Coordinates of C-alpha atoms and ligand atoms in Angstrom, one line a residue:
Chain A
M1 CA 22.4 -14.1 -6.4
A2 CA 21.2 -17.7 -6.2
E3 CA 22.9 -20.9 -7.6
I4 CA 20.8 -23.1 -8.6
S5 CA 21.6 -26.5 -9.7
E6 CA 21.8 -27.2 -13.5
N7 CA 19.2 -30.0 -14.0
P8 CA 16.2 -29.0 -12.4
V9 CA 14.4 -32.4 -11.4
P10 CA 10.7 -31.8 -11.4
P11 CA 8.9 -33.6 -8.6
G12 CA 8.2 -36.6 -9.9
D13 CA 6.2 -38.7 -7.3
A14 CA 2.7 -37.8 -7.4
D15 CA 2.5 -38.4 -3.5
A16 CA 5.3 -36.2 -2.8
L17 CA 4.3 -33.2 -1.2
V18 CA 7.6 -31.5 -0.3
V19 CA 10.7 -32.4 -2.4
A20 CA 13.9 -30.9 -1.2
D21 CA 16.8 -31.2 -3.9
N22 CA 20.2 -30.3 -2.5
V23 CA 19.3 -27.5 -0.8
H24 CA 22.0 -25.2 0.2
K25 CA 21.9 -22.2 2.6
R26 CA 24.6 -20.1 3.7
F27 CA 24.5 -16.8 5.9
G28 CA 27.7 -15.1 4.6
R29 CA 30.3 -17.1 4.9
L30 CA 28.4 -19.6 7.2
E31 CA 27.3 -22.7 5.3
V32 CA 24.2 -23.6 7.5
L33 CA 22.6 -26.2 4.8
R34 CA 25.2 -28.5 2.9
G35 CA 23.0 -30.2 0.5
I36 CA 19.5 -31.5 2.0
D37 CA 17.7 -34.3 -0.2
L38 CA 14.5 -35.2 1.0
T39 CA 11.0 -35.9 0.1
V40 CA 7.8 -35.7 2.3
K41 CA 4.6 -37.4 1.3
R42 CA 0.8 -36.4 1.5
G43 CA -0.3 -37.3 4.7
E44 CA 3.1 -37.8 6.1
V45 CA 4.3 -36.7 9.7
M46 CA 8.0 -36.2 9.6
C47 CA 10.1 -35.3 12.4
V48 CA 13.3 -33.6 12.3
I49 CA 15.8 -34.0 15.4
G50 CA 19.4 -33.2 15.8
P51 CA 21.8 -30.8 17.9
S52 CA 21.4 -27.1 18.2
G53 CA 22.5 -25.2 15.4
S54 CA 22.5 -28.2 13.1
G55 CA 20.2 -26.0 10.7
K56 CA 16.6 -27.6 11.5
S57 CA 14.7 -24.0 11.5
T58 CA 16.9 -22.9 8.5
F59 CA 15.7 -25.9 6.9
L60 CA 12.0 -25.4 7.9
R61 CA 12.2 -22.0 7.1
C62 CA 13.3 -22.6 3.5
I63 CA 10.2 -24.6 2.8
N64 CA 8.2 -21.8 3.0
H65 CA 10.8 -19.1 1.8
L66 CA 11.2 -17.2 4.8
E67 CA 14.9 -17.9 3.8
K68 CA 15.9 -17.8 0.5
L69 CA 17.8 -20.8 -0.6
S70 CA 21.7 -20.4 -1.9
A71 CA 21.5 -23.3 -4.0
G72 CA 19.1 -26.3 -4.7
R73 CA 15.6 -26.2 -5.4
L74 CA 12.7 -26.9 -3.5
W75 CA 9.1 -27.9 -4.2
V76 CA 5.9 -27.6 -2.4
N77 CA 2.8 -29.3 -3.9
G78 CA 4.4 -29.3 -7.4
E79 CA 5.2 -25.9 -7.1
L80 CA 8.9 -24.4 -6.9
M81 CA 9.1 -22.3 -4.1
G82 CA 10.4 -18.5 -4.8
Y83 CA 10.9 -18.8 -8.5
R84 CA 9.4 -19.4 -11.7
Q85 CA 10.7 -21.4 -14.5
K86 CA 10.8 -20.5 -18.0
G87 CA 12.6 -21.4 -21.0
G88 CA 15.5 -23.0 -18.8
R89 CA 15.9 -19.9 -16.7
L90 CA 14.9 -19.3 -13.1
Y91 CA 13.1 -16.1 -12.5
E92 CA 12.3 -14.9 -8.8
L93 CA 8.9 -14.4 -8.1
R94 CA 7.7 -11.0 -6.6
D95 CA 6.5 -10.6 -2.9
H96 CA 3.2 -11.0 -4.0
E97 CA 3.6 -14.4 -5.6
I98 CA 5.6 -15.7 -2.9
A99 CA 2.8 -14.9 -0.7
A100 CA 0.5 -16.8 -2.4
Q101 CA 2.7 -19.6 -2.3
R102 CA 2.9 -19.4 1.5
R103 CA -0.9 -19.7 2.0
D104 CA -0.9 -23.1 1.3
I105 CA 1.7 -24.0 4.3
G106 CA 0.7 -23.0 7.8
M107 CA 3.9 -22.8 10.6
V108 CA 4.0 -22.8 13.9
F109 CA 7.0 -21.0 15.8
Q110 CA 8.7 -22.0 19.2
R111 CA 7.7 -18.6 20.5
F112 CA 4.3 -18.4 19.5
N113 CA 4.3 -15.1 17.4
L114 CA 0.5 -14.3 18.1
F115 CA -0.5 -11.0 17.3
P116 CA -0.7 -9.4 20.3
H117 CA -3.0 -6.5 19.1
L118 CA -5.6 -8.8 18.1
S119 CA -7.9 -11.1 20.2
V120 CA -7.7 -14.6 19.7
L121 CA -10.6 -14.7 17.3
G122 CA -8.8 -11.9 15.7
N123 CA -5.6 -13.9 15.0
V124 CA -7.4 -16.7 13.9
I125 CA -9.6 -14.6 11.1
E126 CA -6.9 -12.1 10.2
A127 CA -5.4 -14.1 7.6
P128 CA -8.5 -15.9 5.8
V129 CA -10.2 -12.1 5.9
Q130 CA -7.5 -10.0 4.9
V131 CA -5.7 -12.5 2.8
K132 CA -8.3 -14.7 1.3
R133 CA -10.9 -12.2 1.5
V134 CA -13.3 -14.6 3.1
P135 CA -16.2 -12.8 4.4
R136 CA -15.9 -12.2 8.3
A137 CA -19.0 -14.0 9.4
Q138 CA -17.9 -16.9 7.3
A139 CA -14.4 -16.9 8.7
T140 CA -15.7 -16.4 12.3
E141 CA -17.6 -19.4 12.3
K142 CA -14.8 -21.3 10.6
A143 CA -12.5 -19.9 13.6
M144 CA -14.7 -21.2 16.3
E145 CA -14.8 -24.4 15.0
L146 CA -10.8 -24.6 15.3
L147 CA -10.9 -23.1 18.5
E148 CA -12.9 -25.5 19.5
K149 CA -10.6 -28.3 18.1
V150 CA -7.6 -27.1 19.9
G151 CA -9.9 -26.9 23.0
L152 CA -10.0 -22.9 23.5
P153 CA -13.5 -22.3 22.4
D154 CA -14.2 -19.9 25.5
K155 CA -11.2 -17.7 24.8
A156 CA -12.2 -16.0 21.6
D157 CA -12.2 -12.6 23.3
A158 CA -9.3 -13.1 25.3
Y159 CA -6.0 -11.2 24.4
P160 CA -2.5 -13.2 24.0
E161 CA -1.0 -12.1 26.8
Q162 CA -3.9 -13.3 29.2
L163 CA -3.6 -17.1 28.1
S164 CA -0.8 -19.5 29.0
G165 CA 1.9 -20.6 26.8
G166 CA 0.3 -23.6 26.1
Q167 CA -3.2 -21.9 25.1
Q168 CA -1.1 -19.4 22.9
Q169 CA 0.5 -22.0 21.1
R170 CA -2.9 -23.9 20.5
V171 CA -4.3 -20.8 19.2
A172 CA -1.1 -20.4 16.7
I173 CA -1.9 -23.9 15.6
A174 CA -5.8 -22.9 14.8
R175 CA -4.5 -19.5 13.1
A176 CA -2.4 -21.4 10.8
L177 CA -4.9 -23.9 10.2
A178 CA -7.5 -21.0 9.4
M179 CA -5.9 -20.9 6.0
E180 CA -6.8 -24.6 5.4
P181 CA -3.0 -25.4 4.2
S182 CA -2.0 -28.7 2.8
L183 CA 1.2 -28.6 4.9
M184 CA 2.0 -27.5 8.3
L185 CA 5.4 -26.7 9.8
F186 CA 6.4 -26.8 13.2
D187 CA 9.6 -25.4 14.6
E188 CA 10.1 -27.2 18.4
P189 CA 6.4 -25.9 19.1
T190 CA 6.8 -27.2 22.6
S191 CA 10.1 -26.2 23.6
A192 CA 9.2 -22.9 25.3
L193 CA 6.7 -24.3 27.4
D194 CA 6.4 -25.4 31.0
P195 CA 6.5 -29.2 31.2
E196 CA 3.1 -29.4 32.6
L197 CA 1.8 -27.5 29.2
V198 CA 3.7 -29.7 26.8
G199 CA 1.0 -32.7 26.7
E200 CA -2.0 -30.2 25.6
V201 CA -0.1 -28.9 22.5
L202 CA 1.0 -32.3 21.6
D203 CA -2.5 -33.8 21.9
V204 CA -3.8 -31.2 19.6
M205 CA -0.8 -32.2 16.9
R206 CA -1.6 -35.6 17.2
D207 CA -5.2 -35.4 16.3
L208 CA -4.0 -33.4 13.4
A209 CA -1.6 -36.0 12.4
E210 CA -4.7 -38.6 12.7
G211 CA -6.7 -36.1 10.3
G212 CA -4.3 -36.7 7.7
M213 CA -2.4 -33.5 7.9
T214 CA 1.1 -33.5 6.4
M215 CA 3.4 -32.3 9.0
V216 CA 7.4 -31.5 9.2
V217 CA 7.8 -31.3 13.2
V218 CA 11.3 -29.9 14.4
T219 CA 11.0 -31.4 17.8
H220 CA 12.7 -32.6 21.2
E221 CA 10.1 -34.7 21.9
M222 CA 11.3 -38.3 21.0
G223 CA 7.9 -39.8 22.7
F224 CA 5.8 -37.8 20.1
A225 CA 8.4 -38.6 17.2
R226 CA 8.1 -42.5 17.9
E227 CA 4.4 -42.3 18.4
V228 CA 3.0 -40.0 15.9
G229 CA 6.0 -39.6 13.4
D230 CA 5.8 -41.7 10.0
S231 CA 9.5 -40.8 9.7
L232 CA 12.4 -39.3 11.6
V233 CA 15.1 -37.0 10.4
F234 CA 18.5 -37.0 12.0
M235 CA 20.5 -33.7 11.1
D236 CA 23.7 -32.4 11.8
E237 CA 26.1 -29.5 10.5
G238 CA 23.5 -29.3 8.0
V239 CA 23.4 -32.7 6.3
V240 CA 20.9 -35.1 6.8
V241 CA 22.7 -37.9 8.8
E242 CA 20.4 -40.2 8.9
S243 CA 16.5 -41.1 8.2
G244 CA 13.6 -43.8 8.3
D245 CA 11.1 -44.9 10.6
P246 CA 11.2 -43.2 14.1
R247 CA 11.3 -46.8 16.1
D248 CA 14.2 -47.9 13.8
V249 CA 16.4 -44.9 14.0
L250 CA 15.6 -44.3 17.9
T251 CA 16.2 -47.6 19.1
D252 CA 18.9 -49.1 16.6
P253 CA 20.6 -45.9 15.2
G254 CA 22.8 -46.8 12.1
H255 CA 25.2 -43.8 12.5
E256 CA 27.7 -42.8 15.4
R257 CA 26.5 -39.2 15.2
T258 CA 22.7 -40.4 15.5
Q259 CA 23.9 -42.6 18.6
A260 CA 26.0 -40.0 20.6
F261 CA 23.0 -37.3 20.0
L262 CA 20.4 -39.5 21.3
S263 CA 22.3 -41.3 24.3
K264 CA 22.6 -37.3 25.3
V265 CA 18.6 -36.6 24.9
L266 CA 17.2 -40.0 25.8
Chain B
M1 CA 2.3 -8.3 48.4
S2 CA -0.9 -8.9 50.5
S3 CA -2.9 -6.1 51.9
P4 CA -3.1 -6.1 55.8
N5 CA -6.2 -7.5 56.5
E6 CA -5.7 -10.9 54.1
P7 CA -5.0 -13.8 56.4
A8 CA -1.0 -14.6 56.5
G9 CA 0.2 -16.7 53.8
G10 CA -2.4 -15.5 51.1
P11 CA -5.1 -17.7 49.6
E12 CA -3.3 -19.5 46.9
K13 CA -0.8 -21.3 49.5
V14 CA -1.7 -24.9 50.3
Q15 CA -0.9 -24.3 53.9
T16 CA -4.0 -23.9 56.1
P17 CA -3.8 -20.6 58.2
D18 CA -3.5 -21.3 61.8
P19 CA -6.6 -20.0 63.4
D20 CA -4.9 -18.8 66.7
R21 CA -2.2 -17.0 64.7
S22 CA -3.3 -13.2 64.8
A23 CA -4.2 -11.8 61.3
G24 CA -5.5 -8.5 62.1
P25 CA -4.7 -5.2 60.7
I26 CA -1.4 -3.8 61.5
T27 CA -1.7 -0.8 63.9
A28 CA 1.2 1.2 63.7
V29 CA 1.9 5.2 64.4
P30 CA 2.7 5.9 60.4
V31 CA 6.0 8.0 60.1
R32 CA 5.3 11.8 60.1
Y33 CA 6.7 14.1 57.5
P34 CA 6.7 18.0 59.3
E35 CA 8.7 19.2 56.7
R36 CA 6.0 18.7 54.0
W37 CA 3.9 21.1 56.0
V38 CA 6.3 23.6 56.0
A39 CA 7.1 23.5 52.2
A40 CA 3.2 23.5 51.8
G41 CA 2.8 26.3 53.9
F42 CA 5.5 28.3 52.1
I43 CA 4.2 27.3 48.8
L44 CA 0.5 28.7 49.9
L45 CA 2.1 31.8 51.0
L46 CA 3.8 32.6 47.5
A47 CA 0.4 31.6 45.7
A48 CA -1.5 34.2 47.7
M49 CA 1.2 36.9 47.0
F50 CA 0.7 35.6 43.2
V51 CA -3.1 35.7 43.2
H52 CA -3.1 39.0 45.1
M53 CA -0.8 40.6 42.5
L54 CA -3.2 39.4 39.7
F55 CA -5.9 41.2 41.0
T56 CA -4.2 44.5 42.3
N57 CA -1.6 45.4 39.4
D58 CA -3.4 46.9 36.6
A59 CA -1.2 45.7 34.0
F60 CA -3.3 42.6 33.6
N61 CA -6.4 44.7 32.9
W62 CA -8.7 41.5 33.0
P63 CA -11.7 43.6 31.9
F64 CA -9.8 44.6 28.6
M65 CA -8.7 41.1 28.2
F66 CA -11.8 39.2 28.4
G67 CA -13.2 41.8 26.4
N68 CA -11.0 40.8 23.7
M69 CA -10.0 37.5 24.2
F70 CA -13.4 36.2 22.4
S71 CA -13.4 38.9 19.6
E72 CA -14.3 37.6 16.1
P73 CA -10.5 38.0 14.8
V74 CA -9.2 36.2 18.1
V75 CA -12.1 33.3 17.4
R76 CA -10.7 33.1 14.1
G77 CA -7.3 32.7 15.0
V78 CA -7.9 30.1 17.0
W79 CA -9.4 28.1 14.3
V80 CA -6.6 28.7 11.9
T81 CA -4.1 27.6 14.6
L82 CA -6.1 24.5 15.5
S83 CA -6.4 23.5 11.7
A84 CA -2.8 24.2 11.1
T85 CA -1.9 22.2 13.7
L86 CA -3.8 19.3 13.1
L87 CA -3.3 19.6 9.3
S88 CA 0.4 19.7 9.4
M89 CA 0.5 16.8 12.0
A90 CA -1.8 14.7 9.5
I91 CA 0.1 15.7 6.6
G92 CA 3.5 15.1 8.7
I93 CA 2.4 11.5 9.8
V94 CA 1.7 10.5 6.3
L95 CA 5.0 11.8 5.4
G96 CA 6.6 10.0 8.2
I97 CA 5.2 7.0 7.5
V98 CA 6.5 7.0 3.6
L99 CA 9.7 7.9 4.6
A100 CA 10.3 5.3 7.7
V101 CA 9.2 2.8 5.3
M102 CA 11.5 4.1 2.7
R103 CA 14.1 4.2 5.0
L104 CA 13.9 0.6 6.2
S105 CA 12.8 -0.4 2.7
G106 CA 16.5 -1.9 2.2
N107 CA 16.3 -0.3 -1.5
P108 CA 19.5 2.0 -1.5
V109 CA 17.9 4.8 -3.8
L110 CA 14.9 4.9 -1.2
V111 CA 17.1 4.7 1.7
S112 CA 19.1 7.9 0.5
V113 CA 16.2 9.8 -0.7
S114 CA 14.8 9.2 2.9
W115 CA 17.9 10.1 5.0
L116 CA 18.7 13.1 2.8
Y117 CA 14.9 14.8 3.3
T118 CA 15.4 13.9 6.9
W119 CA 18.7 15.6 7.0
F120 CA 17.5 18.6 5.4
F121 CA 14.1 19.5 7.2
R122 CA 15.4 18.7 10.6
G123 CA 18.6 20.8 9.9
V124 CA 16.7 23.9 9.1
P125 CA 14.8 26.0 11.6
R126 CA 11.2 25.8 11.2
L127 CA 11.1 29.6 11.8
V128 CA 13.7 29.7 8.5
L129 CA 11.5 27.3 6.6
A130 CA 8.4 29.5 7.2
V131 CA 10.0 32.5 5.8
L132 CA 11.4 30.3 3.0
F133 CA 8.2 29.2 1.6
G134 CA 6.6 32.4 2.3
N135 CA 8.9 33.6 -0.3
L136 CA 9.0 30.6 -2.7
A137 CA 6.8 32.5 -5.2
I138 CA 10.1 34.2 -5.9
L139 CA 11.6 31.1 -7.3
Y140 CA 8.3 30.2 -9.7
A141 CA 6.0 32.6 -10.6
T142 CA 4.1 30.2 -12.3
I143 CA 3.5 26.5 -11.0
E144 CA 2.9 24.4 -14.3
F145 CA 2.1 20.7 -14.8
G146 CA 3.6 18.9 -18.0
V147 CA 6.7 17.1 -19.6
P148 CA 9.9 18.0 -17.5
F149 CA 12.6 19.5 -19.8
D150 CA 9.8 20.1 -22.5
T151 CA 11.5 22.8 -24.4
Y152 CA 14.5 21.0 -24.8
I153 CA 12.7 17.7 -26.3
M154 CA 10.6 19.7 -28.5
A155 CA 13.5 21.5 -30.1
A156 CA 15.4 18.0 -30.2
F157 CA 12.4 16.9 -32.7
G158 CA 12.9 20.5 -34.5
L159 CA 9.7 21.7 -33.0
E160 CA 8.9 25.1 -31.4
G161 CA 6.5 25.7 -28.4
D162 CA 5.9 23.5 -25.0
L163 CA 4.3 20.4 -23.4
R164 CA 2.6 21.8 -20.6
F165 CA -0.8 21.4 -19.6
F166 CA -1.9 23.6 -17.1
S167 CA -0.4 26.3 -14.7
I168 CA -1.2 28.0 -11.4
D169 CA -0.2 31.2 -10.5
A170 CA 2.3 30.5 -7.5
R171 CA 0.8 33.4 -5.5
T172 CA -2.6 32.0 -5.5
L173 CA -1.1 28.4 -4.9
L174 CA 1.0 29.3 -2.2
S175 CA -0.8 31.7 -0.1
G176 CA 0.5 32.4 3.1
Y177 CA -1.3 29.9 4.6
T178 CA -0.5 27.1 2.2
A179 CA 2.7 28.2 2.3
G180 CA 3.1 28.1 6.1
L181 CA 1.1 25.1 6.2
L182 CA 3.8 23.2 3.9
A183 CA 7.0 24.3 5.9
L184 CA 5.2 22.9 9.0
S185 CA 4.2 19.6 7.4
L186 CA 7.4 18.9 5.4
S187 CA 9.3 19.6 8.8
E188 CA 7.1 17.7 10.9
G189 CA 7.6 14.8 8.3
A190 CA 11.3 14.6 9.0
Y191 CA 10.6 14.2 12.9
M192 CA 7.5 11.9 12.5
A193 CA 9.6 9.8 10.1
E194 CA 12.1 9.1 13.0
I195 CA 9.6 8.3 15.4
I196 CA 7.9 6.0 13.3
R197 CA 10.8 4.2 12.2
A198 CA 11.9 4.1 16.1
G199 CA 8.3 2.4 16.5
L200 CA 8.5 -0.1 13.2
Q201 CA 11.8 -1.3 14.6
S202 CA 10.3 -1.7 18.4
V203 CA 8.2 -4.5 16.8
D204 CA 9.5 -8.4 16.9
K205 CA 10.9 -9.8 13.9
G206 CA 8.9 -12.8 14.6
Q207 CA 5.7 -10.8 13.9
T208 CA 6.9 -10.0 10.5
E209 CA 7.7 -13.9 10.2
A210 CA 4.4 -15.1 11.4
A211 CA 2.3 -12.7 9.2
Q212 CA 4.2 -13.7 6.2
A213 CA 4.4 -17.2 7.1
L214 CA 0.4 -16.7 6.7
G215 CA 0.8 -15.6 3.3
M216 CA 0.5 -11.8 3.5
S217 CA 2.3 -9.7 1.2
R218 CA 4.9 -6.9 2.4
A219 CA 2.5 -4.2 2.5
K220 CA -0.4 -6.3 4.2
V221 CA 2.2 -7.4 6.9
L222 CA 3.2 -3.7 7.7
W223 CA -0.7 -2.2 7.3
R224 CA -2.0 -4.7 9.4
I225 CA 0.5 -6.1 11.8
T226 CA 3.8 -3.9 12.1
L227 CA 1.9 -0.4 11.9
P228 CA -0.8 -1.2 14.4
Q229 CA 1.8 -2.7 17.2
A230 CA 4.1 0.1 16.7
M231 CA 1.5 2.6 17.5
R232 CA 2.2 2.3 21.0
V233 CA 5.3 3.2 20.9
V234 CA 4.7 5.6 18.1
I235 CA 1.7 7.6 20.1
P236 CA 3.6 9.5 23.0
P237 CA 6.3 11.4 21.1
T238 CA 3.6 12.2 18.4
G239 CA 1.4 13.9 21.2
N240 CA 4.7 15.8 22.1
E241 CA 5.1 16.7 18.7
T242 CA 1.5 17.7 18.2
I243 CA 2.0 20.2 21.0
A244 CA 4.9 21.3 19.7
M245 CA 3.5 21.8 16.5
L246 CA 0.5 23.8 18.1
K247 CA 3.2 26.2 19.5
D248 CA 5.1 26.3 16.2
T249 CA 2.1 27.6 14.4
A250 CA 2.9 30.9 16.2
L251 CA 5.7 31.0 13.6
L252 CA 3.0 31.3 10.8
A253 CA 3.2 34.9 11.5
Y254 CA 6.7 35.1 9.8
V255 CA 5.2 33.7 6.4
P256 CA 3.0 36.2 6.9
V257 CA 0.2 34.6 7.9
T258 CA -2.1 37.6 9.5
I259 CA -5.1 35.5 10.8
E260 CA -3.3 33.5 13.0
L261 CA -4.1 33.5 16.6
F262 CA -0.8 34.9 18.3
Y263 CA -0.7 37.6 15.4
Q264 CA -4.0 38.7 15.7
L265 CA -3.7 39.1 19.6
K266 CA -0.8 40.7 19.4
A267 CA -2.1 43.2 17.0
I268 CA -4.9 44.3 19.2
G269 CA -2.6 44.6 22.2
T270 CA -0.1 46.9 19.9
Q271 CA -2.9 49.0 18.8
S272 CA -4.5 49.6 22.1
Y273 CA -1.3 49.6 24.2
Q274 CA -2.4 46.8 26.3
V275 CA 0.5 44.4 25.2
F276 CA 0.3 42.6 28.6
P277 CA -2.9 41.3 28.7
M278 CA -3.0 40.2 25.5
L279 CA -0.1 38.0 26.1
V280 CA -1.8 36.4 29.1
A281 CA -4.4 35.7 26.5
A282 CA -2.1 33.9 24.2
C283 CA -1.0 32.0 27.3
L284 CA -4.7 30.9 28.3
W285 CA -5.5 29.9 24.7
Y286 CA -2.5 28.0 23.9
L287 CA -3.1 26.2 27.5
V288 CA -7.1 25.4 26.3
I289 CA -5.8 24.2 23.2
T290 CA -3.2 21.9 24.5
S291 CA -5.6 20.6 27.1
V292 CA -8.2 19.7 24.4
L293 CA -5.4 18.0 22.6
M294 CA -4.4 15.9 25.5
V295 CA -7.8 14.4 26.1
G296 CA -7.6 13.4 22.5
Q297 CA -4.4 11.8 23.1
Y298 CA -5.6 9.8 25.8
F299 CA -8.5 8.3 23.8
I300 CA -6.2 7.5 21.2
E301 CA -3.8 5.7 23.5
R302 CA -6.5 3.8 25.0
R303 CA -7.4 2.8 21.5
F304 CA -4.3 1.1 20.7
N305 CA -3.9 -0.7 23.7
P306 CA -7.0 -3.0 23.3
S307 CA -5.9 -5.9 25.8
Q308 CA -5.6 -3.2 28.5
N309 CA -8.6 -1.2 28.9
S310 CA -11.7 -1.8 30.2
V311 CA -13.8 -1.6 27.2
R312 CA -12.2 -4.3 25.7
N313 CA -15.3 -6.2 24.7
R314 CA -16.7 -3.3 22.9
V315 CA -13.6 -2.8 20.5
V316 CA -13.6 -6.7 20.1
G317 CA -17.3 -6.5 19.4
G318 CA -16.7 -3.9 16.8
A319 CA -14.3 -5.8 15.0
H320 CA -16.8 -8.6 14.2
Ligands
ATP1 N1 19.8 -15.0 10.0 C1 20.9 -15.3 10.0 N2 21.9 -14.8 10.2 C2 23.3 -15.9 10.3 N3 23.4 -16.7 11.1 C3 22.1 -17.4 11.1 C4 20.9 -17.1 10.5 N4 19.9 -17.7 11.4 C5 20.5 -18.8 11.8 N5 21.8 -18.7 11.5 C6 23.2 -19.9 12.1 O1 22.7 -21.0 11.4 C7 22.9 -22.0 12.4 C8 22.1 -22.8 12.1 O2 20.6 -22.4 12.8 P1 19.5 -23.0 13.0 O3 18.4 -22.1 13.9 O4 18.4 -23.3 11.7 O5 19.6 -24.4 14.0 P2 18.7 -25.2 14.6 O6 19.1 -26.4 14.4 O7 17.3 -24.8 14.7 O8 18.8 -25.2 16.2 P3 18.4 -25.1 17.4 O9 18.0 -26.3 17.9 O10 19.0 -24.1 18.5 O11 17.1 -24.0 17.0 C9 23.3 -21.3 13.6 O12 24.9 -21.6 13.7 C10 22.9 -19.9 13.7 O13 23.7 -19.0 14.2
MG2 MG1 15.7 -24.2 15.8

């Protein structure tokens, strides 16, 4: 059962899209997240860095409730994720209600996770048609625009296995965008790519950021964090050790653990 | 590997091929296999002896066989057998999906029910099930729909009577064919449950997560993402099951269902003292139907491997 902190903090700041309040996550006896507090503003690009196993992926998955919090609360767009609050009590949401909350949040995975039995176009229109009940013709038109945007208009009829890793990841981004989310989560989107393919995916993400999309990006690409990120969060052992302007954190880390980590990856 | 007449090095290498170097096809004496010819000759001899026997041994009585193989009751028997196969497979697959989803649901009640079902119907031989279902009418002379334990409930309110809305004579409902079909379907459901469960578990967990992240409900994820991908793993063993089922329809004779194919052929054979030709006819009929089913499996497999077949564009076009 989820232990939820006593006093629910409503997401006061109208500018805040994501509010995490003392988020904890345990897997059995292993406490992976040990009290994460942070706010992502509308239009902000937040990059999250940290050593392997520090809980970055887990936190990202808590945001869209792929993982259930063990304690704490998390709001996206003013909605408490996974629960309904009524009369000072929390009620777990039903499967279809959680699904509805997730529609507003796009997610891009390290290993792409495209649907192999569907064509590229099929991947992109699947959720709009099946979930939002957008007419197929309209969804297709929108999908072609998105494929254009990620530079793959001629791959609509291809199947995922026929694409390079970079192309697959760009399709995955288009697929997430097709639901017109107000928040995009990226979990190391370029880590599984050959070095020469990293650039094409980062370019798409940069365009997206310039278009005003709110993004939380777990990444090892410090160049991207520095140039595109509005804020940088350094996580270690399930807590936020340090956060701030990426240029400040990267050039002049205030914490010993950040320094140690950066000296290894830079 | 490059074919022999391709220039050495292959086209994708940056190296420019040396024009002076020979790139002609390799001319070498291939390895000879004399033992293959010996084996082939031996098999040919056996085949010739077999064919000779087919034509000279009177036990086959070919004219009688062909004369009866297409007689009206036999042809009807073929349809009964085919329909029983397809129907019991269809019901078995639906049951299997339900049972597999229950088994993977994580709900302890559903998991136990599914496990118990599979345990029972895999444990009892189909022949026994067929006979058992043929005799179910002994258990319930009439089948009634109404409130369970109605007589007790009515008694508790001080009333007499029952709360039954309609009833059917069990012997009508559980006619031989229905009873046999039920036995085969329920048994098949248990096997299909295991096959479909393995198929569902073979699908990468990332697929479910990606679909959930897009806002699909669990039912949608199952129906649109997991099941279609499980199909690739599920179809080949399901083909085996279908063919096994075709042969198991012969068990219907024990329900008893007398219009079934094997029963009819055997009956003709026994009545006319021409048992052997009718057994051969049975083999031929089962082989013909199996072959038809195998063709069907080929097309179904192709349908669920869209990226690997040549009609890809048609499939995508159809999805627009
Ligand atoms: N489903 C799970 N069950 C048990 N332990 C888990 C589960 N998911 C993650 N963990 C554990 O939680 C810890 C944090 O994992 P997480 O994937 O969040 O790390 P990360 O910061 O994303 O690391 P990386 O950079 O390697 O991706 C790890 O020790 C991992 O083994
Ligand atoms: Mg991770």
